mmCIF file with all atom_site columns, C-alpha atoms in Angstrom:
data_model
loop_
_atom_site.group_PDB
_atom_site.id
_atom_site.type_symbol
_atom_site.label_atom_id
_atom_site.label_alt_id
_atom_site.label_comp_id
_atom_site.label_asym_id
_atom_site.label_entity_id
_atom_site.label_seq_id
_atom_site.pdbx_PDB_ins_code
_atom_site.Cartn_x
_atom_site.Cartn_y
_atom_site.Cartn_z
_atom_site.occupancy
_atom_site.B_iso_or_equiv
_atom_site.pdbx_formal_charge
_atom_site.auth_seq_id
_atom_site.auth_comp_id
_atom_site.auth_asym_id
_atom_site.auth_atom_id
_atom_site.pdbx_PDB_model_num
ATOM 1  C CA . MET A 1 1  ? 219.493 -15.904 100.662 1.00 92.00 ? 1  MET A CA 1
ATOM 2  C CA . ARG A 1 2  ? 220.452 -17.223 104.088 1.00 95.00 ? 2  ARG A CA 1
ATOM 3  C CA . GLU A 1 3  ? 223.858 -18.772 104.701 1.00 96.00 ? 3  GLU A CA 1
ATOM 4  C CA . VAL A 1 4  ? 224.609 -20.345 108.065 1.00 98.00 ? 4  VAL A CA 1
ATOM 5  C CA . LEU A 1 5  ? 228.195 -19.551 109.041 1.00 97.00 ? 5  LEU A CA 1
ATOM 6  C CA . HIS A 1 6  ? 228.213 -21.249 112.456 1.00 97.00 ? 6  HIS A CA 1
ATOM 7  C CA . ASP A 1 7  ? 225.788 -23.621 114.182 1.00 97.00 ? 7  ASP A CA 1
ATOM 8  C CA . GLU A 1 8  ? 227.295 -25.150 117.315 1.00 95.00 ? 8  GLU A CA 1
ATOM 9  C CA . GLU A 1 9  ? 227.375 -24.721 121.094 1.00 90.00 ? 9  GLU A CA 1
ATOM 10 C CA . GLY A 1 10 ? 223.826 -23.349 121.183 1.00 96.00 ? 10 GLY A CA 1
ATOM 11 C CA . LEU A 1 11 ? 224.675 -20.459 118.846 1.00 98.00 ? 11 LEU A CA 1
ATOM 12 C CA . THR A 1 12 ? 223.798 -19.896 115.185 1.00 98.00 ? 12 THR A CA 1
ATOM 13 C CA . VAL A 1 13 ? 225.427 -17.143 113.124 1.00 98.00 ? 13 VAL A CA 1
ATOM 14 C CA . ALA A 1 14 ? 223.875 -16.525 109.703 1.00 98.00 ? 14 ALA A CA 1
ATOM 15 C CA . LEU A 1 15 ? 224.335 -14.069 106.859 1.00 96.00 ? 15 LEU A CA 1
ATOM 16 C CA . VAL A 1 16 ? 220.997 -13.011 105.382 1.00 96.00 ? 16 VAL A CA 1
ATOM 17 C CA . ILE A 1 17 ? 220.755 -11.068 102.116 1.00 93.00 ? 17 ILE A CA 1
ATOM 18 C CA . ALA A 1 18 ? 217.348 -9.769  101.048 1.00 92.00 ? 18 ALA A CA 1
ATOM 19 C CA . ASP A 1 19 ? 216.302 -6.704  99.051  1.00 88.00 ? 19 ASP A CA 1
ATOM 20 C CA . GLU A 1 20 ? 219.962 -5.573  98.689  1.00 87.00 ? 20 GLU A CA 1
ATOM 21 C CA . THR A 1 21 ? 220.376 -5.548  102.486 1.00 93.00 ? 21 THR A CA 1
ATOM 22 C CA . ALA A 1 22 ? 222.958 -7.755  104.206 1.00 93.00 ? 22 ALA A CA 1
ATOM 23 C CA . VAL A 1 23 ? 222.284 -8.657  107.836 1.00 96.00 ? 23 VAL A CA 1
ATOM 24 C CA . VAL A 1 24 ? 224.085 -10.870 110.343 1.00 97.00 ? 24 VAL A CA 1
ATOM 25 C CA . GLU A 1 25 ? 221.632 -12.803 112.502 1.00 98.00 ? 25 GLU A CA 1
ATOM 26 C CA . LEU A 1 26 ? 222.578 -14.347 115.823 1.00 98.00 ? 26 LEU A CA 1
ATOM 27 C CA . ASN A 1 27 ? 220.286 -16.941 117.393 1.00 98.00 ? 27 ASN A CA 1
ATOM 28 C CA . ALA A 1 28 ? 220.885 -18.757 120.664 1.00 98.00 ? 28 ALA A CA 1
ATOM 29 C CA . LYS A 1 29 ? 219.117 -21.788 122.060 1.00 96.00 ? 29 LYS A CA 1
ATOM 30 C CA . PRO A 1 30 ? 217.521 -21.300 125.504 1.00 94.00 ? 30 PRO A CA 1
ATOM 31 C CA . ASP A 1 31 ? 220.536 -22.995 127.124 1.00 92.00 ? 31 ASP A CA 1
ATOM 32 C CA . GLY A 1 32 ? 222.969 -21.087 124.859 1.00 93.00 ? 32 GLY A CA 1
ATOM 33 C CA . PRO A 1 33 ? 224.709 -17.746 125.340 1.00 96.00 ? 33 PRO A CA 1
ATOM 34 C CA . ASP A 1 34 ? 222.780 -14.641 126.416 1.00 97.00 ? 34 ASP A CA 1
ATOM 35 C CA . LEU A 1 35 ? 222.796 -12.319 123.383 1.00 97.00 ? 35 LEU A CA 1
ATOM 36 C CA . SER A 1 36 ? 221.509 -9.368  125.417 1.00 96.00 ? 36 SER A CA 1
ATOM 37 C CA . ALA A 1 37 ? 224.564 -9.189  127.703 1.00 91.00 ? 37 ALA A CA 1
ATOM 38 C CA . PRO A 1 38 ? 226.242 -5.791  127.189 1.00 83.00 ? 38 PRO A CA 1
ATOM 39 C CA . ASP A 1 39 ? 229.836 -5.943  125.923 1.00 90.00 ? 39 ASP A CA 1
ATOM 40 C CA . GLU A 1 40 ? 229.636 -9.741  125.489 1.00 95.00 ? 40 GLU A CA 1
ATOM 41 C CA . VAL A 1 41 ? 228.259 -9.706  121.929 1.00 97.00 ? 41 VAL A CA 1
ATOM 42 C CA . VAL A 1 42 ? 230.375 -7.847  119.369 1.00 96.00 ? 42 VAL A CA 1
ATOM 43 C CA . ILE A 1 43 ? 230.304 -7.818  115.557 1.00 97.00 ? 43 ILE A CA 1
ATOM 44 C CA . VAL A 1 44 ? 233.147 -6.072  113.725 1.00 97.00 ? 44 VAL A CA 1
ATOM 45 C CA . VAL A 1 45 ? 233.351 -5.613  109.955 1.00 95.00 ? 45 VAL A CA 1
ATOM 46 C CA . ASP A 1 46 ? 236.589 -4.392  108.390 1.00 94.00 ? 46 ASP A CA 1
ATOM 47 C CA . GLY A 1 47 ? 237.728 -3.053  111.758 1.00 94.00 ? 47 GLY A CA 1
ATOM 48 C CA . LYS A 1 48 ? 234.508 -1.166  112.612 1.00 95.00 ? 48 LYS A CA 1
ATOM 49 C CA . GLY A 1 49 ? 232.014 -2.259  115.232 1.00 95.00 ? 49 GLY A CA 1
ATOM 50 C CA . LEU A 1 50 ? 228.406 -2.621  114.123 1.00 96.00 ? 50 LEU A CA 1
ATOM 51 C CA . ASN A 1 51 ? 225.323 -1.537  116.058 1.00 95.00 ? 51 ASN A CA 1
ATOM 52 C CA . LEU A 1 52 ? 223.651 -4.607  117.478 1.00 96.00 ? 52 LEU A CA 1
ATOM 53 C CA . GLU A 1 53 ? 219.855 -4.822  117.533 1.00 96.00 ? 53 GLU A CA 1
ATOM 54 C CA . VAL A 1 54 ? 218.916 -7.098  120.440 1.00 97.00 ? 54 VAL A CA 1
ATOM 55 C CA . GLU A 1 55 ? 215.415 -8.535  120.256 1.00 97.00 ? 55 GLU A CA 1
ATOM 56 C CA . SER A 1 56 ? 215.773 -10.971 123.169 1.00 97.00 ? 56 SER A CA 1
ATOM 57 C CA . PRO A 1 57 ? 218.434 -12.970 125.022 1.00 97.00 ? 57 PRO A CA 1
ATOM 58 C CA . GLN A 1 58 ? 218.130 -15.508 122.170 1.00 97.00 ? 58 GLN A CA 1
ATOM 59 C CA . LYS A 1 59 ? 217.987 -13.205 119.118 1.00 98.00 ? 59 LYS A CA 1
ATOM 60 C CA . ALA A 1 60 ? 220.127 -10.321 117.874 1.00 98.00 ? 60 ALA A CA 1
ATOM 61 C CA . SER A 1 61 ? 221.160 -8.890  114.504 1.00 97.00 ? 61 SER A CA 1
ATOM 62 C CA . ALA A 1 62 ? 223.312 -6.241  112.856 1.00 97.00 ? 62 ALA A CA 1
ATOM 63 C CA . VAL A 1 63 ? 223.086 -4.639  109.419 1.00 96.00 ? 63 VAL A CA 1
ATOM 64 C CA . LEU A 1 64 ? 226.256 -5.124  107.348 1.00 92.00 ? 64 LEU A CA 1
ATOM 65 C CA . ALA A 1 65 ? 225.051 -3.092  104.356 1.00 88.00 ? 65 ALA A CA 1
ATOM 66 C CA . GLU A 1 66 ? 221.721 -1.439  103.620 1.00 88.00 ? 66 GLU A CA 1
ATOM 67 C CA . GLU A 1 67 ? 222.448 -1.232  99.885  1.00 84.00 ? 67 GLU A CA 1
ATOM 68 C CA . LEU A 1 68 ? 224.661 -4.109  98.863  1.00 78.00 ? 68 LEU A CA 1
ATOM 69 C CA . ASP A 1 69 ? 226.430 -3.702  95.532  1.00 76.00 ? 69 ASP A CA 1
ATOM 70 C CA . ALA A 1 70 ? 225.771 -6.254  92.780  1.00 76.00 ? 70 ALA A CA 1
ATOM 71 C CA . GLU A 1 71 ? 229.374 -7.430  93.254  1.00 79.00 ? 71 GLU A CA 1
ATOM 72 C CA . PRO A 1 72 ? 230.361 -6.463  96.820  1.00 80.00 ? 72 PRO A CA 1
ATOM 73 C CA . GLU A 1 73 ? 233.992 -6.107  97.828  1.00 85.00 ? 73 GLU A CA 1
ATOM 74 C CA . PRO A 1 74 ? 235.454 -8.858  100.037 1.00 89.00 ? 74 PRO A CA 1
ATOM 75 C CA . THR A 1 75 ? 234.722 -8.055  103.669 1.00 92.00 ? 75 THR A CA 1
ATOM 76 C CA . MET A 1 76 ? 236.211 -9.425  106.889 1.00 96.00 ? 76 MET A CA 1
ATOM 77 C CA . MET A 1 77 ? 233.686 -10.014 109.670 1.00 97.00 ? 77 MET A CA 1
ATOM 78 C CA . MET A 1 78 ? 234.538 -11.000 113.240 1.00 97.00 ? 78 MET A CA 1
ATOM 79 C CA . VAL A 1 79 ? 231.940 -12.151 115.764 1.00 97.00 ? 79 VAL A CA 1
ATOM 80 C CA . ARG A 1 80 ? 232.472 -12.542 119.502 1.00 97.00 ? 80 ARG A CA 1
ATOM 81 C CA . VAL A 1 81 ? 229.727 -13.934 121.714 1.00 97.00 ? 81 VAL A CA 1
ATOM 82 C CA . HIS A 1 82 ? 231.013 -14.490 125.261 1.00 95.00 ? 82 HIS A CA 1
ATOM 83 C CA . GLU A 1 83 ? 233.766 -17.150 124.823 1.00 94.00 ? 83 GLU A CA 1
ATOM 84 C CA . PHE A 1 84 ? 232.991 -17.794 121.134 1.00 96.00 ? 84 PHE A CA 1
ATOM 85 C CA . PHE A 1 85 ? 235.181 -15.897 118.636 1.00 97.00 ? 85 PHE A CA 1
ATOM 86 C CA . GLU A 1 86 ? 235.311 -16.487 114.886 1.00 97.00 ? 86 GLU A CA 1
ATOM 87 C CA . GLY A 1 87 ? 236.016 -14.593 111.689 1.00 97.00 ? 87 GLY A CA 1
ATOM 88 C CA . TRP A 1 88 ? 234.840 -14.967 108.090 1.00 97.00 ? 88 TRP A CA 1
ATOM 89 C CA . GLU A 1 89 ? 235.831 -13.415 104.801 1.00 95.00 ? 89 GLU A CA 1
ATOM 90 C CA . LEU A 1 90 ? 232.551 -12.566 103.094 1.00 91.00 ? 90 LEU A CA 1
ATOM 91 C CA . PHE A 1 91 ? 231.957 -11.965 99.381  1.00 85.00 ? 91 PHE A CA 1
ATOM 92 C CA . ALA A 1 92 ? 235.347 -13.393 98.395  1.00 81.00 ? 92 ALA A CA 1
ATOM 93 C CA . GLU A 1 93 ? 235.379 -14.640 94.786  1.00 73.00 ? 93 GLU A CA 1
ATOM 94 C CA . ASP A 1 94 ? 237.422 -17.751 95.553  1.00 59.00 ? 94 ASP A CA 1
ATOM 95 C CA . SER A 1 95 ? 235.196 -18.773 98.481  1.00 47.00 ? 95 SER A CA 1
ATOM 96 C CA . ASP A 1 96 ? 233.811 -22.318 98.450  1.00 50.00 ? 96 ASP A CA 1
ATOM 97 C CA . ASP A 1 97 ? 230.752 -21.201 100.475 1.00 45.00 ? 97 ASP A CA 1
#
């Protein structure tokens, strides 16, 4: 499953769930933000920063959960990429997503 959470301003943020692993993927267009800039790309889940795996200036990801429960608890995720800042409540039962 891949759910796009944001796709504007040259930046795509997606939640990818496969084989019980939940990953946040960040993709930038060539004229978009530089995802390899230290301290300019931050992903926080329930108040804890995640380790970011940077593949290139246009691609980065972070593992939310390596073994996702069948019914995961609601989780608050915040993403900051340079000037972009947004938050999402993931796995909420009453979510329309």
